[in-house]
XYZ file of C-alpha atoms in Angstrom:
732
model
C 121.185 115.772 118.119
C 122.488 119.221 119.273
C 120.206 120.680 122.354
C 120.656 124.265 123.211
C 118.793 124.852 126.498
C 118.028 128.095 128.824
C 117.109 127.134 132.216
C 115.688 128.971 135.137
C 113.525 127.481 137.504
C 111.777 124.738 137.368
C 111.190 125.340 133.340
C 113.506 124.854 130.344
C 113.439 126.914 127.407
C 115.167 123.923 125.138
C 115.766 123.870 121.280
C 117.330 120.909 119.735
C 118.442 120.739 115.582
C 116.139 118.375 114.557
C 117.937 117.690 110.279
C 118.258 114.294 110.113
C 115.866 111.013 109.286
C 113.644 113.144 107.000
C 111.978 111.157 104.321
C 111.824 112.742 101.383
C 109.743 112.840 98.293
C 109.133 114.329 94.810
C 105.890 115.338 93.788
C 102.543 115.103 96.510
C 100.015 113.768 97.145
C 96.997 114.892 100.267
C 97.369 111.058 100.969
C 100.489 111.766 102.727
C 99.801 113.924 104.931
C 98.276 111.126 107.093
C 100.450 108.214 106.378
C 103.854 107.722 105.894
C 105.465 108.634 102.704
C 107.944 106.074 100.485
C 110.183 107.604 99.546
C 114.798 109.116 100.346
C 115.985 109.544 103.851
C 117.853 112.481 103.935
C 119.003 114.967 105.891
C 118.413 118.866 106.061
C 119.297 121.249 104.961
C 118.163 119.890 101.250
C 118.353 121.058 97.708
C 115.520 119.278 95.824
C 117.499 118.787 93.320
C 120.807 118.991 93.172
C 121.977 120.712 89.147
C 124.728 120.218 87.100
C 127.700 122.591 87.655
C 126.802 124.298 83.800
C 124.360 124.146 81.002
C 121.658 122.779 83.209
C 117.270 123.206 82.932
C 116.829 125.016 85.753
C 112.548 123.837 85.474
C 113.867 120.493 86.813
C 112.895 121.744 90.485
C 110.329 123.984 89.199
C 107.677 121.487 90.579
C 106.098 120.148 93.943
C 108.323 117.939 97.076
C 107.563 116.699 99.983
C 109.447 116.338 103.126
C 107.528 113.855 106.331
C 108.925 113.323 109.638
C 107.097 111.537 113.605
C 108.000 113.161 116.402
C 107.193 112.367 119.245
C 106.815 115.166 121.766
C 106.369 114.203 124.956
C 107.133 117.318 126.842
C 105.111 119.316 129.174
C 106.022 122.387 127.405
C 104.081 124.299 124.478
C 106.428 123.004 121.576
C 106.926 123.328 117.853
C 108.749 123.585 115.188
C 110.518 125.995 113.626
C 112.280 125.951 109.909
C 115.061 128.804 109.653
C 113.673 128.737 105.509
C 112.938 126.400 102.542
C 111.822 127.460 99.327
C 109.838 128.662 98.068
C 105.602 127.813 99.073
C 105.661 125.500 101.774
C 102.761 124.219 103.525
C 102.752 122.587 106.956
C 100.506 119.646 108.299
C 99.948 118.159 111.327
C 98.306 115.099 111.742
C 96.304 115.015 108.467
C 95.405 119.380 109.496
C 97.353 121.502 107.867
C 98.561 124.417 110.522
C 101.089 126.468 108.930
C 101.691 128.093 105.497
C 104.889 130.622 104.444
C 105.031 132.182 100.828
C 108.574 133.461 101.831
C 111.533 131.204 100.817
C 114.159 133.183 102.811
C 112.673 134.041 106.382
C 112.177 131.483 109.551
C 107.968 129.898 110.399
C 106.886 127.884 112.943
C 104.965 125.093 112.591
C 102.313 124.058 116.331
C 103.162 120.521 117.559
C 100.413 118.253 120.156
C 101.755 116.056 122.354
C 102.677 112.644 121.835
C 102.386 111.730 117.562
C 103.382 114.417 115.087
C 102.808 113.299 111.653
C 104.544 116.870 109.708
C 104.567 116.502 106.443
C 105.665 119.551 104.338
C 104.531 120.615 100.828
C 107.182 122.711 99.213
C 106.799 124.003 96.101
C 109.840 124.543 93.942
C 108.174 126.416 90.894
C 108.193 130.338 90.508
C 104.977 131.847 91.293
C 104.077 135.143 90.520
C 101.384 135.447 93.263
C 105.010 135.952 95.766
C 107.897 137.567 96.192
C 110.779 137.844 93.759
C 108.949 136.193 91.180
C 106.669 137.391 88.561
C 109.325 138.028 85.777
C 112.717 137.627 85.027
C 115.156 136.847 87.538
C 119.328 137.422 87.707
C 119.622 134.095 89.877
C 117.962 130.931 90.711
C 116.057 130.686 93.914
C 116.413 126.406 93.945
C 113.447 123.976 96.255
C 114.431 121.562 99.801
C 114.446 122.408 103.003
C 117.643 124.544 103.087
C 118.154 125.503 106.334
C 118.664 124.034 110.173
C 115.174 122.804 112.064
C 114.984 122.880 114.717
C 112.221 121.651 117.401
C 111.747 124.235 120.562
C 109.982 124.041 123.455
C 109.378 126.605 125.939
C 106.397 127.218 129.469
C 103.209 128.107 128.786
C 103.783 131.757 129.279
C 106.395 132.909 126.703
C 108.990 136.138 126.212
C 107.889 136.335 122.120
C 110.777 138.440 121.194
C 113.556 141.260 122.606
C 114.771 143.646 121.060
C 117.800 145.838 122.408
C 118.291 149.766 121.387
C 121.506 150.991 122.100
C 121.184 155.197 122.533
C 123.354 158.137 123.492
C 126.608 155.212 122.606
C 128.802 157.599 122.664
C 128.480 158.956 126.508
C 130.691 157.783 128.498
C 128.787 154.733 130.048
C 126.106 153.241 128.086
C 122.241 152.409 128.100
C 120.356 149.248 127.084
C 116.854 149.538 126.216
C 115.294 146.101 125.994
C 111.250 145.494 124.460
C 110.192 142.161 125.833
C 108.002 140.236 124.494
C 105.258 139.004 127.528
C 102.570 138.918 129.441
C 105.553 138.581 132.997
C 107.684 140.902 134.251
C 110.793 140.504 132.375
C 114.612 140.188 134.152
C 117.052 141.603 132.033
C 120.725 140.911 133.353
C 123.900 142.561 130.384
C 126.983 140.549 130.495
C 130.164 140.518 128.056
C 131.659 138.139 125.973
C 132.944 135.948 129.239
C 129.592 136.231 130.825
C 130.498 138.575 133.507
C 127.323 140.635 134.355
C 128.360 144.395 134.111
C 124.353 145.286 134.546
C 120.736 144.116 135.251
C 116.724 145.571 135.293
C 112.945 144.321 136.180
C 110.482 145.879 134.706
C 107.388 145.027 132.443
C 107.579 146.146 128.445
C 110.669 147.798 128.459
C 113.164 147.470 130.271
C 116.251 149.666 130.504
C 119.443 149.471 132.198
C 121.568 152.775 132.526
C 125.328 153.235 133.301
C 126.809 150.238 131.818
C 130.270 150.393 131.032
C 131.157 148.344 128.124
C 133.479 148.657 124.192
C 131.433 150.134 121.497
C 131.242 147.971 117.942
C 132.936 148.602 115.412
C 135.001 146.760 112.299
C 138.019 146.377 113.929
C 136.166 146.047 117.569
C 133.658 144.137 117.009
C 133.263 143.879 120.620
C 129.693 141.742 121.452
C 127.111 141.628 124.419
C 124.908 139.250 125.698
C 121.936 140.071 126.924
C 119.315 137.485 129.421
C 115.788 138.206 129.603
C 113.649 135.776 132.497
C 110.750 135.865 133.049
C 108.779 134.056 136.324
C 107.005 131.135 134.398
C 110.740 130.174 133.488
C 111.126 130.941 130.361
C 114.570 132.147 129.554
C 115.460 134.266 126.516
C 119.438 135.301 125.463
C 120.094 138.243 122.561
C 122.936 139.332 121.575
C 124.450 142.567 120.274
C 126.762 145.345 120.279
C 127.246 148.986 121.248
C 127.168 150.738 118.610
C 125.879 153.512 116.241
C 124.981 154.065 112.803
C 124.544 158.061 110.707
C 124.460 158.376 106.855
C 124.913 162.055 105.955
C 125.241 163.632 102.656
C 128.838 163.941 103.457
C 129.766 160.117 103.916
C 128.739 157.358 106.545
C 129.343 157.576 110.361
C 130.216 154.142 112.598
C 130.288 155.144 116.205
C 131.311 159.077 115.313
C 133.563 158.719 113.035
C 133.543 158.822 109.005
C 134.020 155.669 107.451
C 134.329 154.849 103.806
C 132.341 152.154 102.805
C 133.840 149.060 100.346
C 132.367 145.529 99.523
C 130.772 143.431 97.765
C 127.472 141.432 97.121
C 127.159 138.194 98.059
C 124.465 135.931 96.734
C 124.331 132.745 99.586
C 124.242 129.378 96.754
C 126.560 127.332 95.728
C 127.775 124.598 93.043
C 125.967 121.394 92.394
C 123.590 121.893 95.830
C 122.114 126.091 95.557
C 120.872 127.001 99.076
C 122.150 124.355 101.129
C 124.197 124.061 102.803
C 124.936 125.370 106.420
C 127.012 126.262 109.294
C 130.064 126.294 108.341
C 130.014 127.152 103.819
C 127.794 130.554 105.459
C 130.733 131.481 107.958
C 133.847 131.125 104.871
C 131.833 133.901 103.060
C 131.615 136.158 105.104
C 135.218 135.254 106.594
C 136.133 135.869 103.393
C 134.882 138.838 102.478
C 136.616 140.135 105.891
C 140.002 138.811 105.057
C 140.743 137.626 101.881
C 139.307 140.255 100.418
C 139.323 143.182 102.971
C 135.786 144.130 102.769
C 134.234 146.150 105.144
C 130.273 145.590 103.992
C 128.270 143.258 102.006
C 125.324 142.738 100.416
C 123.113 140.188 100.822
C 122.515 140.909 97.101
C 118.960 139.858 97.189
C 117.254 138.717 99.965
C 117.549 137.788 103.688
C 120.411 135.636 104.445
C 121.242 132.456 106.698
C 121.763 134.143 110.337
C 125.307 131.916 110.717
C 126.269 134.529 108.469
C 125.151 137.277 109.754
C 126.033 136.107 113.883
C 129.379 135.787 111.605
C 129.340 139.313 110.037
C 128.695 140.101 113.649
C 131.884 138.299 115.250
C 134.355 139.211 112.870
C 132.808 142.636 111.962
C 131.363 143.114 108.949
C 128.627 145.235 108.151
C 125.921 144.542 105.841
C 123.190 145.374 104.002
C 120.397 142.996 104.421
C 117.084 143.337 102.070
C 113.838 141.803 100.701
C 114.015 139.399 98.321
C 112.928 141.018 94.423
C 114.618 141.711 91.080
C 112.849 144.804 89.293
C 109.348 143.197 88.784
C 107.005 144.411 90.853
C 103.557 142.367 91.382
C 99.846 142.908 91.965
C 98.160 144.265 94.997
C 98.619 140.712 97.088
C 102.253 140.033 95.923
C 102.746 143.592 97.303
C 101.134 142.268 100.000
C 103.846 139.177 100.652
C 106.407 141.756 100.513
C 105.859 143.881 103.119
C 105.150 141.011 105.491
C 109.391 140.026 104.173
C 109.996 143.489 105.183
C 108.630 142.725 108.935
C 109.891 139.151 108.991
C 113.393 140.241 107.757
C 113.687 142.945 110.948
C 111.972 140.822 113.003
C 114.164 138.105 112.642
C 116.947 140.674 112.504
C 116.972 143.901 114.076
C 119.073 142.104 117.066
C 123.648 141.958 114.496
C 124.751 145.002 115.167
C 126.520 143.788 111.911
C 123.171 145.920 110.050
C 123.467 148.607 109.037
C 120.676 149.029 106.608
C 117.276 147.881 106.068
C 116.351 147.290 101.795
C 113.199 147.432 101.563
C 112.976 148.324 97.459
C 112.693 145.602 95.255
C 115.833 145.676 93.386
C 115.945 148.205 90.480
C 112.879 148.080 89.770
C 110.598 151.424 89.125
C 109.319 153.017 91.360
C 105.857 152.712 93.418
C 105.566 155.830 95.793
C 101.963 154.231 97.162
C 104.142 150.330 97.981
C 106.960 152.244 98.928
C 105.266 154.353 101.215
C 103.880 151.172 102.477
C 107.129 149.015 103.103
C 109.058 152.094 104.721
C 105.905 152.428 106.929
C 106.665 148.936 108.221
C 110.198 148.983 108.909
C 109.770 152.808 110.995
C 107.504 150.456 112.971
C 109.820 147.858 113.311
C 113.095 149.814 114.033
C 114.264 153.100 113.901
C 117.473 152.920 114.867
C 118.473 151.418 110.863
C 117.949 153.871 107.823
C 116.299 152.899 105.011
C 116.750 152.497 101.393
C 116.128 151.107 98.363
C 117.955 149.838 94.853
C 117.686 151.162 92.042
C 119.213 151.336 88.999
C 117.504 154.494 87.048
C 117.444 158.162 87.866
C 115.617 160.609 88.908
C 113.853 157.485 91.487
C 111.391 159.242 94.123
C 113.907 158.979 97.163
C 111.282 157.497 99.148
C 113.678 156.093 102.423
C 116.501 157.761 104.110
C 119.216 157.032 102.156
C 119.589 157.049 98.383
C 121.332 153.753 97.325
C 122.225 152.874 93.134
C 123.658 150.286 91.522
C 125.467 152.655 89.123
C 126.830 150.959 85.577
C 127.194 153.760 84.360
C 131.401 152.567 83.596
C 130.760 150.240 80.630
C 128.376 153.138 79.130
C 130.460 154.122 76.669
C 131.236 151.344 75.148
C 127.349 150.624 74.036
C 126.324 151.896 70.575
C 125.623 156.401 69.974
C 126.813 156.545 73.355
C 128.483 159.917 73.564
C 129.847 159.991 77.038
C 133.294 159.400 77.676
C 135.265 156.287 80.414
C 133.551 157.677 83.630
C 133.590 155.933 86.795
C 130.892 156.945 88.687
C 128.215 159.901 88.335
C 128.073 162.311 90.744
C 125.076 161.758 93.139
C 123.092 165.151 91.361
C 123.273 163.925 87.738
C 121.786 160.263 88.988
C 119.186 161.762 91.943
C 118.288 164.954 89.980
C 117.609 166.666 92.978
C 119.722 169.464 93.900
C 120.709 169.050 96.963
C 123.004 165.961 98.807
C 121.590 163.554 100.391
C 122.933 160.042 101.690
C 124.652 158.525 98.655
C 125.936 154.573 98.220
C 126.388 152.763 95.007
C 125.087 149.502 96.188
C 126.274 148.051 92.679
C 128.762 148.425 89.734
C 130.974 146.293 86.628
C 129.172 142.672 87.309
C 126.843 141.816 83.816
C 129.082 145.389 81.958
C 132.663 143.086 81.946
C 131.927 139.328 82.944
C 135.553 137.928 83.482
C 136.370 134.200 83.565
C 139.261 132.798 85.414
C 140.769 131.579 82.394
C 139.837 134.540 80.306
C 142.882 136.320 78.111
C 145.688 138.281 79.950
C 144.360 141.537 78.088
C 140.589 141.019 79.419
C 141.401 140.514 83.013
C 143.705 142.994 82.907
C 140.760 145.532 82.097
C 138.841 143.602 84.478
C 141.462 145.413 87.429
C 141.039 148.261 85.934
C 137.542 149.248 85.772
C 137.666 147.922 89.642
C 139.817 149.895 90.813
C 138.969 153.382 88.858
C 135.842 153.230 90.405
C 136.798 151.946 94.046
C 139.209 154.947 93.367
C 136.037 157.469 92.366
C 134.233 156.210 95.749
C 136.872 157.041 97.576
C 137.270 160.380 96.186
C 133.675 161.977 96.138
C 133.228 163.206 99.754
C 128.715 163.103 98.426
C 129.696 158.857 98.412
C 129.706 156.603 101.316
C 131.400 154.365 99.628
C 130.639 151.357 96.995
C 129.257 147.580 97.204
C 130.990 145.428 93.496
C 128.672 142.971 91.625
C 129.761 140.623 92.885
C 132.314 138.863 95.732
C 131.831 135.616 93.235
C 129.842 133.884 89.912
C 126.767 132.241 90.490
C 124.167 129.620 89.090
C 121.708 131.842 87.058
C 119.118 131.622 84.272
C 119.247 131.700 80.674
C 118.366 134.477 80.652
C 121.711 135.674 82.266
C 124.040 133.717 81.819
C 127.432 132.753 79.792
C 125.944 130.244 77.617
C 126.593 128.005 80.419
C 123.763 129.264 83.153
C 126.559 130.982 84.864
C 127.329 134.684 85.032
C 130.713 135.028 85.830
C 130.198 138.260 87.068
C 132.220 137.797 89.973
C 136.084 138.507 91.278
C 136.493 135.397 92.854
C 134.917 131.947 90.635
C 132.189 129.963 91.611
C 133.797 127.925 93.730
C 135.019 131.020 95.921
C 138.998 131.243 94.240
C 140.195 134.441 93.289
C 140.466 135.833 90.069
C 142.844 138.673 89.572
C 140.289 141.681 90.308
C 139.449 140.126 93.717
C 143.088 141.217 94.147
C 142.188 144.324 94.046
C 140.268 144.452 97.428
C 142.685 142.248 99.267
C 145.020 144.872 97.934
C 143.425 147.564 100.062
C 143.972 146.269 103.511
C 147.151 147.944 105.595
C 150.694 145.668 105.009
C 150.724 144.771 108.184
C 147.994 143.128 108.570
C 148.580 141.258 105.377
C 151.740 142.349 102.349
C 149.729 141.432 99.208
C 151.828 141.527 95.766
C 149.997 140.006 93.047
C 150.989 140.875 89.030
C 147.899 140.162 86.263
C 149.656 138.175 84.210
C 150.602 134.337 82.776
C 153.707 135.957 81.741
C 154.169 134.364 78.240
C 155.175 135.911 75.117
C 151.899 134.892 73.166
C 149.488 136.292 75.180
C 149.477 139.752 74.173
C 148.672 141.272 70.966
C 151.791 140.900 68.963
C 153.579 139.697 71.851
C 153.628 142.117 73.862
C 153.517 141.830 77.718
C 152.822 146.075 79.488
C 150.913 147.496 81.070
C 152.150 144.764 83.322
C 148.976 145.906 86.310
C 150.428 144.626 89.455
C 147.544 145.090 92.750
C 149.861 145.502 95.627
C 149.728 147.023 99.324
C 153.773 147.503 98.560
C 155.641 151.260 98.507
C 157.398 150.124 95.549
C 157.767 147.019 92.902
C 160.725 146.019 91.503
C 160.337 144.437 88.122
C 163.178 142.354 86.852
C 163.520 141.310 82.801
C 166.737 139.792 81.290
C 169.496 142.528 82.426
C 167.191 144.622 82.625
C 165.855 145.838 86.503
C 162.606 148.867 87.584
C 161.918 149.751 90.414
C 157.797 151.333 89.662
C 155.823 152.970 92.843
C 151.791 152.856 92.564
C 149.937 155.051 89.762
C 148.933 157.632 92.336
C 147.833 159.616 89.171
C 145.719 157.753 87.412
C 144.098 156.345 91.555
C 144.953 159.028 93.707
C 142.131 158.126 96.133
C 143.353 154.576 97.023
C 145.148 154.114 100.183
C 147.474 151.299 98.130
C 146.742 152.024 93.421
C 148.206 150.064 91.592
C 151.729 149.955 90.463
C 151.451 150.010 86.860
C 154.265 149.520 84.795
C 154.375 150.184 80.924
C 156.073 151.983 78.462
C 157.087 154.651 80.627
C 159.332 152.413 82.466
C 160.313 149.738 79.614
C 161.140 150.525 76.093
C 159.773 148.007 72.990
C 163.498 146.862 73.101
C 164.037 146.259 76.827
C 161.050 143.884 76.990
C 160.976 142.521 72.533
C 158.537 141.578 71.086
C 156.806 138.847 68.594
C 160.016 136.517 68.063
C 161.724 137.074 69.710
C 162.998 135.390 73.008
C 161.542 134.663 76.268
C 163.246 135.261 79.542
C 162.995 134.495 82.958
C 161.012 137.386 85.107
C 161.325 138.274 88.844
C 159.152 140.787 90.411
C 159.799 141.579 94.051
C 157.874 144.390 96.239
C 159.330 146.526 99.171
C 157.909 148.060 101.845
C 160.148 150.741 103.752
C 162.471 149.917 102.255
C 162.782 146.380 102.289
C 161.795 143.170 100.466
C 158.584 141.659 101.826
C 157.406 139.921 98.610
C 158.480 138.102 95.430
C 156.620 136.226 92.992
C 159.568 134.456 90.057
C 158.444 132.878 86.465
C 159.911 131.276 84.588
C 160.012 131.839 80.516
C 159.334 127.577 80.695
C 157.044 127.355 82.773
C 155.788 123.101 83.417
C 153.368 121.288 85.145
C 154.783 120.809 88.528
C 152.398 119.896 91.345
C 148.796 119.749 92.965
C 147.668 121.708 95.909
C 144.980 120.374 97.213
C 143.906 122.581 99.491
C 140.734 122.357 102.780
C 139.438 125.284 104.055
C 140.058 122.860 107.830
C 141.757 119.194 108.469
C 140.173 119.537 111.536
C 136.745 120.108 112.280
C 132.989 119.476 113.629
C 131.239 117.062 111.906
C 127.565 119.201 112.330
C 128.288 122.299 112.117
C 128.094 121.246 107.922
C 130.611 121.156 104.743
C 133.928 121.448 103.998
C 135.628 123.421 101.223
C 137.997 121.476 99.234
C 140.688 123.454 95.907
C 142.411 121.625 94.245
C 145.216 123.777 92.387
C 147.922 122.658 89.262
C 151.127 124.899 89.575
C 154.128 125.805 88.263
C 157.918 124.837 89.110
C 157.393 128.679 91.010
C 154.220 127.882 92.205
C 152.261 129.967 90.030
C 148.696 128.477 89.268
C 148.858 127.395 84.860
C 145.326 128.940 84.118
C 145.439 126.975 80.505
C 145.565 123.967 81.691
C 142.122 122.306 81.733
C 142.963 117.999 82.145
C 140.104 116.219 84.775
C 140.701 115.821 87.991
C 139.089 112.792 89.739
C 137.758 112.646 93.701
C 137.656 109.930 96.132
C 136.445 109.496 99.352
C 137.545 106.764 102.284
C 135.709 108.298 105.496
C 132.258 109.240 106.590
C 131.709 112.195 104.553
C 130.168 112.698 101.159
C 130.947 114.999 98.331
C 128.821 117.773 96.475
C 129.276 117.450 92.957
C 130.659 115.304 90.903
C 133.826 112.511 90.953
C 135.070 114.290 87.663
C 135.843 117.553 87.108
C 138.040 119.379 85.138
C 140.713 122.170 85.844
C 139.959 126.021 84.777
C 141.172 129.153 85.241
C 144.308 126.588 86.732
C 142.165 125.868 89.295
C 139.146 123.127 90.413
C 136.605 122.918 94.031
C 134.022 120.854 95.054
C 132.684 120.471 98.979
C 132.535 117.294 101.134
C 129.411 117.189 103.322
C 130.377 115.248 106.350
C 128.051 112.760 107.455
C 129.997 111.694 111.605
C 132.290 111.280 113.063
C 136.360 110.186 112.602
C 138.986 110.438 109.379
C 138.240 110.961 105.853
C 140.886 110.636 103.184
C 141.011 113.279 99.911
C 142.319 111.686 96.835
C 142.527 113.438 93.792
C 143.895 112.012 90.971
C 144.493 114.058 87.146
C 146.914 112.827 84.381
C 149.995 114.863 84.511
C 150.151 114.640 88.112
C 151.041 111.890 90.830
C 148.439 111.684 93.350
C 147.023 113.791 96.007
C 145.810 112.304 99.794
C 144.933 114.666 102.772
C 142.555 114.339 105.567
C 139.975 115.990 107.290
C 138.882 114.408 111.339
C 135.569 114.877 112.045
C 134.888 115.105 115.803
């Protein structure tokens, strides 16, 4: 049972993870609040109902569930439980007395304990209750049910520190200032320490403690320098909060981080996973942040459409990934009590997350909702009352929307309207901000969604659709990068996700992602990945399965190659052509795609339907030197099966580990249309999340395993065409 303890004097504040030994039962009976429940022993985080990958019944979790645990509290200090989140409407009894109700599925809540025996009974209502956000209308995502984040036993002195808020005014000064707002009844001593724990400043005061003259590095996307504020009071209570020195400024001419212009490029993220829903822990949350930053070269993520795990935000702080965080909701605005709860959501979100340097804007409007002047005055006022250091935004999809926030944030799906019947607008990646806002002046402006439902694409879709999917993302990125009046753009979305029947592609999956639901990249992912510097990583991904019969009439052009190389060379038969990035179509991208078409190859050189098909070679060059190569056999055949876990050694307590299975040809390319069954068996201290038998889709299959203790886990994967593959993960 991991314990984090902060000691000062004779007293100790302690937080102990309390995820084990919960009893779970379907339904609820009032008698269970005073007597032990007969049910299943489970470990948190827990999903009340695991769903199949697709074609599921989302109403299966629209009911009540019960969690129960006995806690013997022998501490002389004040004790309480903190649930990091539970979905969606939680009632908690202690020894038969109702002590807590929390109607927000995304933020923490606490439960007071008595000294001695505590029978804690938690009633979870997983139904889409129209009285609380985000429910009441249709929503394009699932909310699942259960206690899906960690539970903690918290102990602290009677005289305690209730909250700590850290502000960093004038960060661009030669020496830095920290202002620490401490909610406590005692005088507080604040010590600022660097990442090595070395104290760089200290002061004592009541309420607000200010420390000046600090020599400190700025927090940025390239150097996410973090510091800690240790706050101690005479009673013995002590709190440590992490923060960074950084400034954010949104202007009509773009976004500034620490006074320097930064074009924002990112993707939206849901917190869901296949089978397990929301119920995955620290490692899964951190991995998503790392994929966004390192694999996809994003500098910002939007937590669509609700506050997400603190583990995810902590990792964003650590790696320098900016965050747009928003309150729960999707298009629908409910009645007055619903609005009251939404305003409370604003307050809970900000109080939980106000010390994260990665968060640069608060989303205080229900995603894609209509205007509601009085309601959105309230959400903005609530945000400003708690935090004046960050601006507010409100994501809309309607033009001429009333601007009450600091930043006009817009889901611009204009690229796609050219396909709509009766629409006369040509292919248009993004609208100018004045057309969207209806204002006669420029304002801070951010595009918060694009593409997505306008062009859903499965990993195994035909090559021509994959190519168009790629070009749509590239077109929007190019338009945003070339308009100084747009701070940046956040695409829809990072990965495919489960959803309601109203939105899924027949299978209850929204195939809107640049990655699959298992976080495996589609071709469109490389539009983003290719924007990283070649010194960081060489990216070269041709959008092709290299087959004569994949496209209409046996064509193979245009061939789009997503790369950060200076030039790309295509060799076919006895013809070799070297082509540079298409800066004419994409003048504003740092690394435009290479597009090889009839400007470079004649029909005779590549041939057409009925003519022989040859192997191809694609080579990437940087500074005249060959740095990347793809060889494409003319007769690609199944050659090998790769089983790739995210880690091969890990702490069991950090949670689930993703494993990707790839079917490859003799040149190492995924066999996009191979759909053989895949059987997975585990030996060792872990359980499989999902079925033992699945299928390859887009050349891959994925699953997670959940550690159950220390030891070695052996994973064996079998398919009809390949020899079994075995790999191991060591857990400690």
